[in-house]
Coordinates of C-alpha atoms in Angstrom, one line a residue:
M1374 CA 91.7 125.5 87.4
S1375 CA 90.5 124.6 90.8
D1376 CA 88.0 127.8 91.1
V1377 CA 86.6 126.6 87.7
I1378 CA 85.9 123.2 88.7
G1379 CA 84.5 124.3 92.0
G1380 CA 82.3 127.1 90.7
A1381 CA 80.9 124.4 87.9
Y1382 CA 79.8 122.0 90.8
D1383 CA 78.6 125.0 92.8
A1384 CA 76.3 125.8 89.9
R1385 CA 74.8 122.6 89.9
A1386 CA 75.2 121.2 93.3
A1387 CA 71.4 121.0 94.0
E1388 CA 70.9 118.9 90.7
Y1389 CA 73.9 116.7 91.4
I1390 CA 72.9 116.1 95.0
A1391 CA 69.4 114.9 93.9
L1392 CA 70.9 112.5 91.4
V1393 CA 73.7 110.8 93.2
G1394 CA 73.6 112.6 96.6
E1395 CA 73.2 109.3 98.6
V1396 CA 75.4 106.0 98.3
D1397 CA 72.2 103.7 97.8
Q1398 CA 71.8 105.8 94.3
L1399 CA 75.0 104.4 93.0
A1400 CA 75.9 101.1 91.9
A1401 CA 76.2 98.1 94.5
Q1402 CA 79.4 97.2 92.9
D1403 CA 80.8 100.9 93.6
R1404 CA 80.0 100.0 97.5
E1405 CA 81.3 96.7 97.3
E1406 CA 84.6 97.9 95.9
I1407 CA 85.1 100.8 98.0
G1408 CA 83.9 98.5 101.2
A1409 CA 86.5 96.2 100.4
W1410 CA 89.5 98.5 99.9
A1411 CA 88.5 100.3 103.0
D1412 CA 88.4 96.7 105.0
A1413 CA 92.1 96.2 103.9
T1414 CA 93.4 99.8 104.7
T1415 CA 94.4 101.1 108.3
G1416 CA 94.5 104.4 109.6
R1417 CA 92.9 107.7 108.9
I1418 CA 91.3 108.0 105.4
L1419 CA 90.9 111.1 103.2
D1420 CA 87.7 111.0 101.0
A1421 CA 89.6 113.5 98.3
G1422 CA 86.8 115.0 96.1
C1423 CA 83.9 114.2 98.8
G1424 CA 81.4 116.1 97.2
P1425 CA 78.1 116.2 99.2
G1426 CA 79.8 113.6 101.6
L1427 CA 78.0 110.3 100.6
W1428 CA 81.3 108.2 100.6
T1429 CA 82.7 110.1 103.7
A1430 CA 79.6 108.8 105.5
F1431 CA 79.8 105.4 104.2
L1432 CA 83.3 105.3 105.4
H1433 CA 82.4 106.5 108.7
E1434 CA 79.6 104.1 109.0
A1435 CA 82.1 101.1 108.3
G1436 CA 84.0 102.4 111.6
R1437 CA 86.4 104.4 110.0
D1438 CA 88.4 107.6 110.9
V1439 CA 87.5 109.6 107.9
V1440 CA 88.0 113.3 106.8
G1441 CA 86.6 114.9 103.3
I1442 CA 87.5 117.5 101.2
D1443 CA 86.1 119.3 98.1
L1444 CA 86.6 122.4 95.9
S1445 CA 82.7 123.0 96.0
A1446 CA 81.7 125.3 98.5
Q1447 CA 78.3 124.1 98.0
F1448 CA 78.9 120.5 98.5
I1449 CA 80.9 121.2 101.8
A1450 CA 78.0 123.2 103.2
H1451 CA 75.6 120.3 102.3
A1452 CA 78.0 117.7 104.0
R1453 CA 78.6 119.7 106.9
S1454 CA 74.7 120.1 107.4
T1455 CA 73.7 116.7 106.6
Y1456 CA 76.5 114.9 108.5
P1457 CA 77.6 117.3 111.4
E1458 CA 79.5 114.7 113.6
L1459 CA 82.0 114.3 110.2
A1460 CA 85.0 116.5 109.3
F1461 CA 84.7 118.3 106.0
L1462 CA 87.3 120.6 104.6
H1463 CA 86.9 123.2 101.8
G1464 CA 90.2 123.0 99.5
S1465 CA 92.3 121.8 96.8
F1466 CA 94.0 118.7 96.1
A1467 CA 97.2 120.9 95.1
A1468 CA 97.8 121.8 98.9
L1469 CA 96.3 119.6 101.1
P1470 CA 95.9 120.9 104.8
L1471 CA 97.2 118.0 106.2
P1472 CA 100.4 116.9 107.8
D1473 CA 103.1 114.4 106.0
A1474 CA 102.4 110.9 106.4
S1475 CA 99.3 111.6 108.3
L1476 CA 96.8 109.5 106.4
G1477 CA 96.4 105.4 105.8
G1478 CA 94.2 105.8 103.0
I1479 CA 93.0 108.2 100.3
L1480 CA 89.8 107.7 98.3
A1481 CA 90.0 109.6 95.1
W1482 CA 86.6 108.3 93.4
Y1483 CA 86.0 110.3 90.0
S1484 CA 87.5 113.0 91.7
L1485 CA 90.4 113.5 89.1
I1486 CA 88.4 113.2 86.2
H1487 CA 88.6 117.2 85.8
T1488 CA 92.0 117.6 86.8
P1489 CA 94.0 118.7 83.4
P1490 CA 96.3 115.5 82.7
T1491 CA 99.4 117.8 83.0
D1492 CA 98.4 118.4 86.5
I1493 CA 97.9 114.8 87.6
P1494 CA 101.7 114.2 88.6
A1495 CA 101.6 117.1 90.7
V1496 CA 98.3 115.8 92.6
L1497 CA 99.6 112.3 93.1
A1498 CA 102.8 113.7 94.6
E1499 CA 100.5 115.6 97.0
F1500 CA 98.9 112.6 97.9
A1501 CA 102.0 110.7 98.5
R1502 CA 103.0 113.6 100.9
V1503 CA 100.1 112.9 103.3
L1504 CA 100.0 109.1 102.8
A1505 CA 102.4 107.2 105.4
P1506 CA 104.5 104.4 104.0
G1507 CA 102.2 101.6 103.5
G1508 CA 99.1 103.6 102.9
S1509 CA 96.8 102.9 100.1
I1510 CA 95.0 105.0 97.5
L1511 CA 92.0 103.9 95.5
I1512 CA 91.4 106.0 92.4
G1513 CA 88.0 105.6 90.3
F1514 CA 87.6 107.1 86.9
F1515 CA 86.0 106.7 83.4
D1516 CA 88.2 104.1 81.4
G1517 CA 89.0 105.2 77.5
T1518 CA 92.0 106.5 75.8
P1519 CA 94.2 108.1 78.2
R1520 CA 94.0 111.9 78.7
E1521 CA 91.2 112.3 75.8
P1522 CA 88.8 115.1 77.0
F1523 CA 85.1 114.6 76.7
A1524 CA 81.8 116.7 77.5
H1525 CA 81.0 115.8 81.1
A1526 CA 77.6 117.1 82.3
V1527 CA 79.3 119.6 84.8
T1528 CA 82.5 120.3 83.1
T1529 CA 85.3 119.0 80.9
A1530 CA 86.5 115.6 82.0
Y1531 CA 89.4 113.1 80.9
F1532 CA 89.3 109.6 79.9
W1533 CA 92.3 107.5 81.7
S1534 CA 93.3 103.9 81.6
P1535 CA 94.8 101.7 84.4
D1536 CA 98.1 101.3 82.8
A1537 CA 98.5 105.3 82.0
L1538 CA 97.6 106.0 85.7
A1539 CA 100.1 103.3 86.9
E1540 CA 102.7 105.0 84.9
L1541 CA 102.2 108.3 86.7
L1542 CA 101.5 106.4 90.1
E1543 CA 104.9 104.8 90.2
P1544 CA 107.2 107.9 89.8
A1545 CA 105.2 109.5 92.7
G1546 CA 106.1 107.1 95.1
F1547 CA 103.5 104.3 94.7
M1548 CA 103.3 100.7 93.8
V1549 CA 100.2 99.7 92.0
T1550 CA 98.5 96.7 93.4
A1551 CA 95.3 96.0 91.8
C1552 CA 93.2 97.3 88.9
E1553 CA 89.6 96.9 87.7
S1554 CA 88.0 97.6 84.5
R1555 CA 84.0 97.0 83.9
P1556 CA 81.3 98.1 81.6
R1557 CA 78.3 99.9 83.1
V1558 CA 75.0 98.4 83.3
A1559 CA 71.5 99.5 82.4
G1560 CA 70.2 101.6 85.4
E1561 CA 73.3 103.1 86.7
V1562 CA 73.9 106.5 87.0
S1563 CA 76.6 106.6 84.2
S1564 CA 76.9 104.7 80.9
R1565 CA 80.7 105.2 80.5
P1566 CA 83.0 102.4 81.4
H1567 CA 84.3 102.1 84.7
A1568 CA 87.9 101.6 85.9
S1569 CA 89.7 101.8 89.2
V1570 CA 93.4 101.5 90.4
I1571 CA 94.5 100.6 93.9
A1572 CA 98.3 101.5 94.7
V1573 CA 100.3 101.5 98.0
R1574 CA 102.8 104.2 99.1
V1575 CA 106.3 102.9 99.1

């Protein structure tokens, strides 16, 4: 499945980068939400599913020690070329090339949406492995009927709800501390409702 997702984004990487390759092209509320979470998070941050590196750069510019990882070779090539001062890894969430308890935060901003729902618990367990106790994760996703697939522009994606994700986060070793749901407004890249969950590694 990782190869399918990475290949799908490789095939449309140039189009994606042109549409949402810079933070300024995205909603101000997204920037505020991620910025506030980062300000409250200590230690190194992993931008999980970093795409072309825009949020990795955003976190770096905020003074954070950050590394990005993505399945798409095209995205990683672009990120390394655009932000040569930053570290980017080409790889999967299923086996992160990072030591146990080595991170203070993980940003998973719309990067779990293509993961089959049956695989989400294993990914969350891997996130828990690399997060130090007290470390924080911020997950952004499309709000809807949990686990329901839909035809995303790149490849099949799945809706989640804050409650449904919380039910999976807690057994993986997290405590949910905040949730948000909001509609998208005219002019934003996506029209689908947004939701997010913040959880702390216990």
